[in-house]
Amino acid sequence: KRTAVLISGRGSNMLSLIEAAKAPAYPAEIVLVVSNRPDAGGIARAQSFGIPAKVLDHKTYGRDREAFERELDAMLVAEGIELVVLAGFMRLMTPWFVERWNGRMINIHPALLPSFKGLHTHERALEAGVRLHGATVHFVSPGMDEGAIIAQGAVPVLSGDTPEALGARVLTVEHKIYPQALALVASGQVRLEDGRAVCRAAAE
Ligand code: GRF
């Protein structure tokens, strides 16, 4: 499946997907990276792997979210994109865009959903005193961090953890589960049906 990765920052998850997709049998091919921030470190990293990385600066569109998304959508369609992967993409999508890519767009969130939706998840996990934390890959739905769950990975919270130390531990699990989850979706083994992620036998 022709796949685009959307980023806003350093792009370490993007890199883990690019690495995984090098395997000949991997069912997704990363053919495009789009950043909504011109200064995202991930842009140069994608290019160093020979993957075209484009900037679509949301600031150019002011408050008109849909104008930005229409342009993004046109870019994806022009490249024949079949799957959209959000990897540290820090923009909420409007219901129009989410509906258009329903079942074909996934995101990774650095917490075990439905706990700790939104930002600053590692700080909040430490404040709450949970003993397990982690990351979740989910289909994107109109509610923030609310879509059907595809995969999760857990890590222990250790005494003396700082948000940075905990975040680094979670990141290693993100790099493991995101390529696995993308493979499940790209191969058709997991689909979105009636708002839930449903497993099936591998597509023929
Ligand atoms: C990751 O922690 C991801 O879960 C969150 O934003 C961070 C992006 O990191 N949505 P990177 O750009 O993939 O390194």
Tab-separated table of C-alpha atoms and ligand atoms in Angstrom:
chain	number	residue	atom	x	y	z
A	1	LYS	CA	0.000	0.000	0.000
A	2	ARG	CA	1.240	3.455	-0.921
A	3	THR	CA	1.691	5.221	2.400
A	4	ALA	CA	2.306	8.817	3.436
A	5	VAL	CA	3.743	9.737	6.828
A	6	LEU	CA	2.722	13.089	8.309
A	7	ILE	CA	5.106	14.683	10.788
A	8	SER	CA	5.674	17.928	12.706
A	9	GLY	CA	8.999	17.250	14.398
A	10	ARG	CA	12.048	15.012	14.707
A	11	GLY	CA	10.425	12.029	13.038
A	12	SER	CA	11.827	9.111	15.018
A	13	ASN	CA	8.616	7.105	14.499
A	14	MET	CA	8.748	7.968	10.809
A	15	LEU	CA	12.270	6.509	10.696
A	16	SER	CA	11.181	3.293	12.389
A	17	LEU	CA	8.476	2.916	9.718
A	18	ILE	CA	10.904	3.661	6.880
A	19	GLU	CA	13.322	1.057	8.284
A	20	ALA	CA	10.595	-1.582	8.616
A	21	ALA	CA	9.263	-0.860	5.139
A	22	LYS	CA	12.655	-1.710	3.609
A	23	ALA	CA	11.892	-5.411	4.082
A	24	PRO	CA	10.641	-6.748	0.739
A	25	ALA	CA	7.639	-8.506	2.281
A	26	TYR	CA	6.482	-5.468	4.257
A	27	PRO	CA	2.971	-4.577	3.013
A	28	ALA	CA	3.332	-0.768	3.128
A	29	GLU	CA	5.649	1.397	1.073
A	30	ILE	CA	6.520	4.840	2.438
A	31	VAL	CA	6.405	7.009	-0.671
A	32	LEU	CA	5.833	10.459	0.806
A	33	VAL	CA	6.511	12.444	3.976
A	34	VAL	CA	4.645	15.685	4.645
A	35	SER	CA	5.475	18.119	7.437
A	36	ASN	CA	3.246	20.999	8.487
A	37	ARG	CA	6.319	22.683	9.973
A	38	PRO	CA	9.141	23.908	7.723
A	39	ASP	CA	11.699	23.389	10.527
A	40	ALA	CA	10.860	19.750	11.320
A	41	GLY	CA	14.035	17.695	11.744
A	42	GLY	CA	12.308	14.717	10.151
A	43	ILE	CA	12.291	16.355	6.711
A	44	ALA	CA	16.042	16.004	6.176
A	45	ARG	CA	15.994	12.532	7.740
A	46	ALA	CA	13.356	11.353	5.251
A	47	GLN	CA	15.268	12.853	2.340
A	48	SER	CA	18.433	11.074	3.439
A	49	PHE	CA	16.532	7.839	2.776
A	50	GLY	CA	15.532	9.090	-0.663
A	51	ILE	CA	11.916	9.655	0.337
A	52	PRO	CA	10.322	12.840	-0.987
A	53	ALA	CA	9.475	15.122	1.942
A	54	LYS	CA	7.213	18.086	1.352
A	55	VAL	CA	6.346	20.999	3.582
A	56	LEU	CA	2.782	22.204	3.826
A	57	ASP	CA	2.936	25.057	6.312
A	58	HIS	CA	-0.429	25.362	8.062
A	59	LYS	CA	0.408	28.953	9.002
A	60	THR	CA	0.018	29.937	5.350
A	61	TYR	CA	-3.668	29.112	5.687
A	62	GLY	CA	-4.364	31.148	8.837
A	63	ARG	CA	-7.451	29.857	10.584
A	64	ASP	CA	-8.806	28.100	7.556
A	65	ARG	CA	-8.198	24.492	8.619
A	66	GLU	CA	-10.137	23.068	5.727
A	67	ALA	CA	-8.136	25.004	3.135
A	68	PHE	CA	-4.951	23.473	4.585
A	69	GLU	CA	-6.533	20.032	4.575
A	70	ARG	CA	-7.880	20.346	1.035
A	71	GLU	CA	-4.343	21.109	-0.135
A	72	LEU	CA	-2.975	18.191	1.888
A	73	ASP	CA	-5.664	15.915	0.514
A	74	ALA	CA	-4.847	16.998	-3.058
A	75	MET	CA	-1.172	16.235	-2.402
A	76	LEU	CA	-2.002	12.752	-1.102
A	77	VAL	CA	-4.365	11.978	-3.956
A	78	ALA	CA	-1.822	13.207	-6.531
A	79	GLU	CA	0.684	10.686	-5.141
A	80	GLY	CA	-1.836	7.854	-5.164
A	81	ILE	CA	-1.677	7.522	-1.379
A	82	GLU	CA	-3.771	4.726	0.124
A	83	LEU	CA	-2.802	4.985	3.799
A	84	VAL	CA	-1.992	8.009	5.965
A	85	VAL	CA	0.178	7.571	9.038
A	86	LEU	CA	0.396	10.369	11.607
A	87	ALA	CA	3.749	10.277	13.385
A	88	GLY	CA	4.076	13.167	15.799
A	89	PHE	CA	1.778	15.255	13.597
A	90	MET	CA	0.608	18.017	15.911
A	91	ARG	CA	-2.544	19.207	14.133
A	92	LEU	CA	-6.082	18.176	14.842
A	93	MET	CA	-7.882	17.132	11.681
A	94	THR	CA	-11.381	18.381	10.877
A	95	PRO	CA	-14.242	15.865	10.594
A	96	TRP	CA	-14.146	16.410	6.821
A	97	PHE	CA	-10.567	15.130	6.502
A	98	VAL	CA	-11.086	12.352	9.053
A	99	GLU	CA	-14.175	11.160	7.218
A	100	ARG	CA	-12.336	11.224	3.889
A	101	TRP	CA	-9.574	8.976	5.236
A	102	ASN	CA	-11.761	6.961	7.572
A	103	GLY	CA	-10.275	3.509	8.126
A	104	ARG	CA	-7.177	4.531	6.138
A	105	MET	CA	-5.514	6.877	8.643
A	106	ILE	CA	-3.722	5.859	11.846
A	107	ASN	CA	-1.997	7.688	14.696
A	108	ILE	CA	0.323	6.865	17.574
A	109	HIS	CA	-0.309	8.310	21.010
A	110	PRO	CA	2.288	8.124	23.801
A	111	ALA	CA	-0.011	6.664	26.485
A	112	LEU	CA	-2.183	3.630	27.082
A	113	LEU	CA	-5.503	4.969	25.792
A	114	PRO	CA	-8.139	5.712	26.950
A	115	SER	CA	-5.909	7.066	29.744
A	116	PHE	CA	-4.039	10.330	29.221
A	117	LYS	CA	-5.451	11.669	25.976
A	118	GLY	CA	-3.898	14.924	24.812
A	119	LEU	CA	-0.529	16.440	25.643
A	120	HIS	CA	2.119	15.952	28.375
A	121	THR	CA	1.227	12.299	28.836
A	122	HIS	CA	4.440	11.302	30.640
A	123	GLU	CA	4.160	14.068	33.244
A	124	ARG	CA	0.539	13.163	33.816
A	125	ALA	CA	1.275	9.453	34.127
A	126	LEU	CA	3.896	10.207	36.788
A	127	GLU	CA	1.487	12.521	38.628
A	128	ALA	CA	-1.235	9.876	38.575
A	129	GLY	CA	1.183	7.301	39.996
A	130	VAL	CA	0.389	4.588	37.450
A	131	ARG	CA	2.788	1.639	37.399
A	132	LEU	CA	2.304	0.864	33.718
A	133	HIS	CA	2.451	3.368	30.873
A	134	GLY	CA	2.974	2.975	27.147
A	135	ALA	CA	1.795	3.793	23.666
A	136	THR	CA	-1.268	3.169	21.522
A	137	VAL	CA	-1.756	2.963	17.764
A	138	HIS	CA	-5.321	3.738	16.721
A	139	PHE	CA	-7.447	4.610	13.720
A	140	VAL	CA	-8.082	8.349	13.578
A	141	SER	CA	-11.632	9.395	14.419
A	142	PRO	CA	-13.070	12.896	14.887
A	143	GLY	CA	-12.531	12.897	18.691
A	144	MET	CA	-8.922	13.498	19.729
A	145	ASP	CA	-7.123	10.245	20.616
A	146	GLU	CA	-10.438	8.407	20.533
A	147	GLY	CA	-10.311	6.125	17.522
A	148	ALA	CA	-10.434	2.336	17.553
A	149	ILE	CA	-7.316	0.779	19.098
A	150	ILE	CA	-5.101	-1.339	16.843
A	151	ALA	CA	-2.070	-2.051	19.065
A	152	GLN	CA	-0.634	-1.114	22.435
A	153	GLY	CA	2.719	-1.556	24.118
A	154	ALA	CA	3.348	-1.154	27.838
A	155	VAL	CA	6.417	-0.215	29.855
A	156	PRO	CA	6.921	-0.109	33.627
A	157	VAL	CA	7.071	3.185	35.474
A	158	LEU	CA	10.204	3.013	37.625
A	159	SER	CA	10.849	4.814	40.878
A	160	GLY	CA	12.768	8.003	40.302
A	161	ASP	CA	11.486	8.310	36.726
A	162	THR	CA	11.460	11.757	35.173
A	163	PRO	CA	9.074	12.568	32.311
A	164	GLU	CA	12.107	12.421	29.996
A	165	ALA	CA	13.281	8.996	31.189
A	166	LEU	CA	9.768	7.594	31.028
A	167	GLY	CA	9.196	9.189	27.621
A	168	ALA	CA	12.374	7.610	26.255
A	169	ARG	CA	11.235	4.182	27.508
A	170	VAL	CA	7.834	4.678	25.864
A	171	LEU	CA	9.486	5.798	22.633
A	172	THR	CA	11.344	2.488	22.281
A	173	VAL	CA	8.003	0.696	22.464
A	174	GLU	CA	6.478	3.140	19.950
A	175	HIS	CA	9.189	2.229	17.474
A	176	LYS	CA	8.266	-1.429	17.883
A	177	ILE	CA	4.469	-1.310	17.735
A	178	TYR	CA	3.995	1.313	15.019
A	179	PRO	CA	5.626	-0.737	12.248
A	180	GLN	CA	3.688	-3.807	13.451
A	181	ALA	CA	0.381	-1.941	13.484
A	182	LEU	CA	0.953	-0.394	10.055
A	183	ALA	CA	1.698	-3.855	8.661
A	184	LEU	CA	-1.576	-5.177	10.105
A	185	VAL	CA	-3.583	-2.376	8.503
A	186	ALA	CA	-1.727	-2.367	5.172
A	187	SER	CA	-2.100	-6.134	4.770
A	188	GLY	CA	-5.822	-5.938	5.522
A	189	GLN	CA	-5.455	-8.108	8.639
A	190	VAL	CA	-6.958	-5.310	10.708
A	191	ARG	CA	-9.800	-3.141	9.435
A	192	LEU	CA	-12.076	-0.509	10.842
A	193	GLU	CA	-15.615	-1.852	11.007
A	194	ASP	CA	-18.459	-0.087	12.827
A	195	GLY	CA	-15.972	1.992	14.779
A	196	ARG	CA	-13.880	-0.969	15.964
A	197	ALA	CA	-10.611	-2.441	14.794
A	198	VAL	CA	-11.454	-5.955	13.625
A	199	CYS	CA	-8.881	-8.712	12.994
A	200	ARG	CA	-9.197	-11.025	10.012
A	201	ALA	CA	-7.109	-13.641	8.343
A	202	ALA	CA	-4.415	-12.150	6.108
A	203	ALA	CA	-5.751	-10.923	2.787
A	204	GLU	CA	-5.052	-13.364	-0.040
B	1	GRF	C1	5.825	10.517	19.810
B	1	GRF	O1	5.958	10.357	21.184
B	1	GRF	C2	4.414	10.252	19.390
B	1	GRF	O2	3.786	9.266	20.126
B	1	GRF	C3	3.745	11.568	19.654
B	1	GRF	O3	4.694	12.532	19.287
B	1	GRF	C4	5.999	11.978	19.396
B	1	GRF	C5	6.658	12.115	18.061
B	1	GRF	O4	8.003	11.738	18.074
B	1	GRF	N1	2.481	11.651	18.966
B	1	GRF	P1	8.788	11.514	16.726
B	1	GRF	O5	8.650	12.795	15.895
B	1	GRF	O6	8.190	10.337	16.011
B	1	GRF	O7	10.207	11.281	17.123
